[in-house]
Coordinates of C-alpha atoms and ligand atoms in Angstrom, one line a residue:
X1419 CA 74.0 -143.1 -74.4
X1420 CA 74.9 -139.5 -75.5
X1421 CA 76.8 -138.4 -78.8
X1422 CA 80.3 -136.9 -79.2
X1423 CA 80.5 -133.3 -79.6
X1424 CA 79.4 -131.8 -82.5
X1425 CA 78.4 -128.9 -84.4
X1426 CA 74.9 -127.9 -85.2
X1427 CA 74.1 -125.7 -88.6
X1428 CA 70.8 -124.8 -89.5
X1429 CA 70.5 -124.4 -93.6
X1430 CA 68.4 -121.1 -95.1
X1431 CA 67.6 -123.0 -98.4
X1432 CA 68.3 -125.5 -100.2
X1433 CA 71.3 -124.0 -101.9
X1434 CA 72.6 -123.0 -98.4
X1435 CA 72.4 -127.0 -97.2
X1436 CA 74.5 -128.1 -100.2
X1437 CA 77.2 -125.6 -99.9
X1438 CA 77.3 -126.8 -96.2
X1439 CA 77.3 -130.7 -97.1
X1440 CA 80.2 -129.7 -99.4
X1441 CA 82.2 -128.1 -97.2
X1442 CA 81.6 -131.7 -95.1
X1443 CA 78.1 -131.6 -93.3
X1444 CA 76.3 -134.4 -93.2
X1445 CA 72.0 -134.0 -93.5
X1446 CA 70.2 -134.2 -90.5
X1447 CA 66.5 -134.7 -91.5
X1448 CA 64.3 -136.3 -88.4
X1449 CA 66.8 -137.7 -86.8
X1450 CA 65.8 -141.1 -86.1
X1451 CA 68.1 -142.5 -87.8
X1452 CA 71.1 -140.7 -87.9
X1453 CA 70.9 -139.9 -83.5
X1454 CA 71.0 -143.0 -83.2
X1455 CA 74.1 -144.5 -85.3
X1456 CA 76.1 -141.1 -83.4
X1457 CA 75.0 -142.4 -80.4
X1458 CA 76.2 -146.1 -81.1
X1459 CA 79.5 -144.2 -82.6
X1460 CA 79.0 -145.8 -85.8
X1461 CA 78.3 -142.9 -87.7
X1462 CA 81.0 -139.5 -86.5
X1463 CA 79.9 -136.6 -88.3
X1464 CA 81.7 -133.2 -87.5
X1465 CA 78.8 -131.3 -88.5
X1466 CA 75.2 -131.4 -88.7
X1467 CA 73.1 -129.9 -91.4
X1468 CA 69.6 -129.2 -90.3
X1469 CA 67.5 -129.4 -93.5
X1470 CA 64.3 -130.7 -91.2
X1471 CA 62.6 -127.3 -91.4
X1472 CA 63.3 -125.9 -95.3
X1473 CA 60.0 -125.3 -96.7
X1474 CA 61.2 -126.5 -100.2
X1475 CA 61.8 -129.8 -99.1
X1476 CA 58.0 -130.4 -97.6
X1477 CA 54.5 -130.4 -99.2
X1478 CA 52.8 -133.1 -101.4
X1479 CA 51.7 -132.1 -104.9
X1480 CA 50.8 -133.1 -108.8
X1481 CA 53.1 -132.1 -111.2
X1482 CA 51.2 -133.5 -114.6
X1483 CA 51.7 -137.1 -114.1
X1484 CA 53.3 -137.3 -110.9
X1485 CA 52.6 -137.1 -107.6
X1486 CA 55.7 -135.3 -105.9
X1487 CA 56.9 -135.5 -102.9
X1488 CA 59.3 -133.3 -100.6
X1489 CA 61.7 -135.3 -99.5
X1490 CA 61.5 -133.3 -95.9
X1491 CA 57.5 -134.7 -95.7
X1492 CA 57.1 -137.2 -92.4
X1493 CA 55.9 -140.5 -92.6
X1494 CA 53.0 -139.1 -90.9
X1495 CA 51.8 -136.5 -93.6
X1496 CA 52.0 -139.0 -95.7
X1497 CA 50.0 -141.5 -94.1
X1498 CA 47.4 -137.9 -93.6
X1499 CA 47.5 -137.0 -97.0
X1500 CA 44.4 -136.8 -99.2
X1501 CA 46.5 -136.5 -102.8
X1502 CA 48.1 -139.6 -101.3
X1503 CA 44.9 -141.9 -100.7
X1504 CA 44.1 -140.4 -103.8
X1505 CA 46.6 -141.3 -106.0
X1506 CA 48.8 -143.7 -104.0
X1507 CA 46.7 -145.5 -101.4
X1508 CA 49.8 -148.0 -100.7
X1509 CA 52.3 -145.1 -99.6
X1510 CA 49.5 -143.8 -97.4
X1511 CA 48.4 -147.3 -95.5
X1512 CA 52.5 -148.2 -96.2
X1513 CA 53.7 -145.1 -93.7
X1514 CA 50.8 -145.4 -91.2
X1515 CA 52.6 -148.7 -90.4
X1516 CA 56.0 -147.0 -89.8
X1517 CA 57.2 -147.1 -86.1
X1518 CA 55.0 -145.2 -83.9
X1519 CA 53.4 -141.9 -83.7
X1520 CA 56.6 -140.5 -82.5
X1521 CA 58.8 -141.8 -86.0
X1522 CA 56.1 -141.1 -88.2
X1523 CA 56.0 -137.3 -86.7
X1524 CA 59.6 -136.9 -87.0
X1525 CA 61.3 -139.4 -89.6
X1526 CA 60.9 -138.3 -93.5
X1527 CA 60.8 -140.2 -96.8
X1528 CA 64.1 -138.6 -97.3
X1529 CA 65.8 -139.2 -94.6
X1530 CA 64.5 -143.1 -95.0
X1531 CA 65.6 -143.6 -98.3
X1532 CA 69.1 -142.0 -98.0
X1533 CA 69.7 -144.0 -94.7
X1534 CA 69.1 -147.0 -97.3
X1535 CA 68.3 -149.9 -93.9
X1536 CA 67.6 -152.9 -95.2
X1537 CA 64.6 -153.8 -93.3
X1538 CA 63.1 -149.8 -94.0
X1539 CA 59.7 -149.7 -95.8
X1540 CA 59.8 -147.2 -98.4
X1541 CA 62.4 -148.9 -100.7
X1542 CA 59.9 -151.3 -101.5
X1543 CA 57.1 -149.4 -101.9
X1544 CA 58.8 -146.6 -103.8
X1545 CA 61.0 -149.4 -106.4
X1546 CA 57.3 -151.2 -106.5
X1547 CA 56.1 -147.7 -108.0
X1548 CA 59.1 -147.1 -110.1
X1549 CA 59.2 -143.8 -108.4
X1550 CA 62.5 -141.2 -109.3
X1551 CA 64.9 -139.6 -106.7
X1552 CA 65.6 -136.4 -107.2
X1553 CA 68.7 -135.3 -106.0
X1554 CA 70.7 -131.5 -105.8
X1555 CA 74.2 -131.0 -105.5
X1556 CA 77.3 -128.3 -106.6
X1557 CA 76.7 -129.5 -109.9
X1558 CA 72.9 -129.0 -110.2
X1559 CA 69.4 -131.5 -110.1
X1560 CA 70.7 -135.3 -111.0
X1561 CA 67.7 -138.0 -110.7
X1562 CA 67.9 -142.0 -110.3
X1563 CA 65.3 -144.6 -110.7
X1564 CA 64.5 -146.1 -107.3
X1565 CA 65.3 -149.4 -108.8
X1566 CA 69.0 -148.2 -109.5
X1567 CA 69.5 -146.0 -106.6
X1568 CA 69.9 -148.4 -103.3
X1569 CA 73.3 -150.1 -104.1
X1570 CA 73.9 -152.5 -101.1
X1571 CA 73.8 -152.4 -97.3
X1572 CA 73.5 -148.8 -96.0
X1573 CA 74.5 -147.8 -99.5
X1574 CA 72.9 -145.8 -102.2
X1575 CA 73.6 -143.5 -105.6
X1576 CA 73.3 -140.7 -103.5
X1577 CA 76.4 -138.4 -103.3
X1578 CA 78.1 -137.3 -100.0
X1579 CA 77.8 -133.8 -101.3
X1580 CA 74.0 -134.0 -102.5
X1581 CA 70.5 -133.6 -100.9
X1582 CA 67.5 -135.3 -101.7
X1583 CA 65.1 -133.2 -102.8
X1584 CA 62.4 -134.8 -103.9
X1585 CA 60.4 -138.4 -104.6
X1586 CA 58.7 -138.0 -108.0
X1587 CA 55.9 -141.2 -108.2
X1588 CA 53.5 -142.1 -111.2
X1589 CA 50.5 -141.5 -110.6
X1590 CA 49.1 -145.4 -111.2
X1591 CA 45.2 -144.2 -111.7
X1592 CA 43.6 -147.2 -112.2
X1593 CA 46.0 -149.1 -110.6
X1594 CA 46.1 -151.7 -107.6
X1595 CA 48.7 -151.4 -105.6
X1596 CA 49.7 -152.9 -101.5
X1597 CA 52.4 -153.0 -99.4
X1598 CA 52.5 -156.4 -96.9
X1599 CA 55.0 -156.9 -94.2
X1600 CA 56.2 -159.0 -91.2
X1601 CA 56.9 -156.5 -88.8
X1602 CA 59.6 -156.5 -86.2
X1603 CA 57.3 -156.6 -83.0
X1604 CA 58.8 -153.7 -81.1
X1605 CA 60.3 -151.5 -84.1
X1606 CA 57.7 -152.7 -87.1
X1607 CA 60.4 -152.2 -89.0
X1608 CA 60.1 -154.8 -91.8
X1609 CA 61.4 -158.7 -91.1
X1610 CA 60.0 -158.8 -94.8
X1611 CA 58.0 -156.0 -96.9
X1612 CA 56.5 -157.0 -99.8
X1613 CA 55.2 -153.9 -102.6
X1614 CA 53.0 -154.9 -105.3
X1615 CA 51.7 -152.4 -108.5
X1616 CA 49.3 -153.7 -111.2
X1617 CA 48.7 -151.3 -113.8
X1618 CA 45.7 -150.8 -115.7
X1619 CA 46.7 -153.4 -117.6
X1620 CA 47.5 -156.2 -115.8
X1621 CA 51.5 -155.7 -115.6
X1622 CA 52.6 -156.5 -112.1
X1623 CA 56.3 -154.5 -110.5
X1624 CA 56.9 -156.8 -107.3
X1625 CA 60.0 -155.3 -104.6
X1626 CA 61.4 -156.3 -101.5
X1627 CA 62.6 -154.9 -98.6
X1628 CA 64.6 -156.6 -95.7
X1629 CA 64.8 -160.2 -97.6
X1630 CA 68.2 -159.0 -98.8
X1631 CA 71.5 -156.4 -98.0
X1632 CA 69.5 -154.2 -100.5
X1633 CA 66.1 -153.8 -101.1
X1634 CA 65.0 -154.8 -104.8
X1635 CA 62.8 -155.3 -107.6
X1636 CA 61.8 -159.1 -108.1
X1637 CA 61.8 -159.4 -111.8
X1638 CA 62.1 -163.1 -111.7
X1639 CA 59.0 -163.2 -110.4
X1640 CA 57.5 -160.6 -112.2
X1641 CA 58.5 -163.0 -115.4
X1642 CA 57.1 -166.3 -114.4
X1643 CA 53.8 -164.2 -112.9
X1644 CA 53.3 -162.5 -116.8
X1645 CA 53.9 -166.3 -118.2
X1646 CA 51.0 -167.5 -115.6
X1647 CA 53.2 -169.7 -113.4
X1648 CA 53.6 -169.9 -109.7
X1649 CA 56.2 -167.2 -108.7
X1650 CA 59.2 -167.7 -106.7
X1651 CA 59.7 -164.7 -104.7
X1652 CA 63.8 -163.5 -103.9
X1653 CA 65.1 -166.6 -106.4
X1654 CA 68.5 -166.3 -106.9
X1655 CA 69.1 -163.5 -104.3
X1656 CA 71.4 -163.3 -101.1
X1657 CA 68.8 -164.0 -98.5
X1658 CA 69.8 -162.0 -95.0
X1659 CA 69.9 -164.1 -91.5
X1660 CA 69.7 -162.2 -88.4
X1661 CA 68.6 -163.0 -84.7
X1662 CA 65.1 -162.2 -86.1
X1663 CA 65.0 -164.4 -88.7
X1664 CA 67.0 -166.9 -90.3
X1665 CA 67.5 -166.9 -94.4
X1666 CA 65.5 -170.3 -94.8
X1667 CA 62.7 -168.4 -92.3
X1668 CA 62.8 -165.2 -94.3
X1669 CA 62.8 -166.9 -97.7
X1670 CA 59.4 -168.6 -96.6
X1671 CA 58.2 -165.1 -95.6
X1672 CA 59.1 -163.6 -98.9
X1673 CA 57.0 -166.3 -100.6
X1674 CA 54.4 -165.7 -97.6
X1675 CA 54.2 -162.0 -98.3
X1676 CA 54.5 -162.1 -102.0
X1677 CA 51.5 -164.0 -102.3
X1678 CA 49.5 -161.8 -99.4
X1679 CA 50.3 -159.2 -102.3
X1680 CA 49.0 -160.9 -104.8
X1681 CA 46.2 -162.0 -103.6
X1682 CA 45.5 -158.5 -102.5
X1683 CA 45.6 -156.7 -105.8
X1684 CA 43.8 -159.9 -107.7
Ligands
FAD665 C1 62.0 -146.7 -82.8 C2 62.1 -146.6 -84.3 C3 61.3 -147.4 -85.0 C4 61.4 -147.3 -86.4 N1 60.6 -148.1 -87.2 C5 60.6 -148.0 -88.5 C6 59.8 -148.8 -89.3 O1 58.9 -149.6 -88.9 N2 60.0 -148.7 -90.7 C7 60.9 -147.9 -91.3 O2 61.0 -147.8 -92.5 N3 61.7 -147.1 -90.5 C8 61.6 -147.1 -89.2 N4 62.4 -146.3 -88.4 C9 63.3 -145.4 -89.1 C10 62.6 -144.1 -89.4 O3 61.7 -144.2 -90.4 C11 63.5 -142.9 -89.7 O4 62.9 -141.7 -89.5 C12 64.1 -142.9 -91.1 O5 64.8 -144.0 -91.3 C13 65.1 -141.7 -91.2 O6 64.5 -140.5 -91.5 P1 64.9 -139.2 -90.7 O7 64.1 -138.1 -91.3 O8 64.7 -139.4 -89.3 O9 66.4 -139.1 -91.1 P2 67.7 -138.7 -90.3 O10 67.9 -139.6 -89.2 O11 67.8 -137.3 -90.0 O12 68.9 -139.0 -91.4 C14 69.1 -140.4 -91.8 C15 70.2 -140.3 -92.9 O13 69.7 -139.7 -94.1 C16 70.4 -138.6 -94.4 N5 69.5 -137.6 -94.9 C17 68.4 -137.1 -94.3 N6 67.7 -136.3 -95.1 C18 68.3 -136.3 -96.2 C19 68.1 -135.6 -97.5 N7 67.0 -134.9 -97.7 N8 69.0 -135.8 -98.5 C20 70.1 -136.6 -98.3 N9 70.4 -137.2 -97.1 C21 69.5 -137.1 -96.1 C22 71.2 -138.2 -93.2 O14 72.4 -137.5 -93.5 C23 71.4 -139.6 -92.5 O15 72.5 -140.2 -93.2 C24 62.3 -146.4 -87.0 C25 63.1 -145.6 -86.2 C26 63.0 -145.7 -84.9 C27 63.9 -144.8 -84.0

């Protein structure tokens, strides 16, 4: 299936992107995402933005207590990056698991998180990490929580008008940290992905991705976990049901998953 036609703009900076997303471009990152809704028709934009090639949207770097990352950086520098294994050893052995070569050398953290699937992997891992999301627009730099920033299905804080910029991820030292998932067999896009962070000192974050329309962070089970009872994991949530799995399969795998986490960072 090819796409309608369309016009294809290649942004000089940053800067230059945003003034083209305001005047109605729409951010075309790796691709792998966004090709393929145009080709299904269920995404129309006019015109494309290239941002896929700005050098101020790639690299991997400390900044104090952070580790930063462009938002332009492919699953597969990720997975390759020494600060990451460092620092983050989940996002590295989270983004070797994305797809296959061919996603992980094209698709970005960016272009994941502002496509906001359901069943994606970094929402997890990056709520899980209580990571930031920095975001540029007319206006200036505005930055949301990973927790707050995924709103529903396909939906997110993000402004038509803005551009990720950047992921901005504590650092953890000294912390445990895994991401578990079911993988669709031919995509291994999550069924269910499970992230799991204890600190230093013992607090668990516990997030979700493809149980529900959004992913999330499972405080519920983060509560009865710090009182020292079993945890229930997605209690209380919308549970989704698709051809791969229904919302009584998927609940079991949440609880599956959840304690494949636990168990991993014990
Ligand atoms: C066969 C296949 C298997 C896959 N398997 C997995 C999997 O196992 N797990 C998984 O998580 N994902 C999977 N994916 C999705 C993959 O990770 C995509 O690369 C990713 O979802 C989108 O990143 P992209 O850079 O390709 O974004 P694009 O397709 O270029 O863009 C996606 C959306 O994000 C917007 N966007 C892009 N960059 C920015 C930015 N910097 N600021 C604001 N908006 C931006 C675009 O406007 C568009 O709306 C798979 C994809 C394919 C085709």
């Amino acid at each position: 299936m090819i796409t309608y036609p369309f016009q294809y703009k290649r942004a000089s900076s940053v800067a230059d992107a945003v003034g083209m997303l305001a005047d109605g471009g729409k951010a075309l990152s790796g691709g792998h995402s966004l090709i393929p809704t145009m080709k299904l028709r269920l995404n129309a934009p006019d015109v494309l933005v290239d941002v896929g090639r700005l050098p101020e949207l790639k690299g991997i770097s400390v900044d104090g207590s952070e580790l930063v990352i462009g938002a332009g950086v492919t699953h597969g520098a990720i997975a390759a990056s020494d600060l990451v294994k460092k620092h983050l050893p989940m996002f590295a052995t989270g983004a070797s698991q994305i797809g296959d070569p061919s996603v992980r050398n094209r698709g970005t953290i960016g272009g994941s998180i502002a496509h906001a699937d359901p069943s994606a992997d970094w929402p997890a891992m990056i709520i899980a990490a209580d990571a930031t999301i920095v975001m540029q627009g007319p206006s200036g730099t505005r930055k949301v929580k990973a927790e707050q920033f995924f709103t529903g299905l396909f939906s997110t804080a993000l402004h038509e008008n803005e551009l990720i910029t950047q992921i901005r991820v504590p650092l953890h030292d000294g912390a445990k940290m895994t991401y578990q998932k079911f993988s669709q067999p031919a995509s291994r896009y999550a069924i269910v992905g499970c992230a799991v962070v204890k600190s230093a000192d013992g607090k668990l974050r516990v997030a979700f991705s493809g149980v529900s329309e959004a992913p999330f962070r499972d405080k519920k089970a983060e509560e009865q976990l710090s009182s020292g009872q079993p945890a229930e994991a997605a209690a209380g949530m919308s549970i989704l049901s698709d051809h791969y799995a229904s919302e009584e399969y998927r609940k079991h795998l949440a609880n599956v998953y959840l304690n494949r986490a636990l168990a991993a960072v014990a």
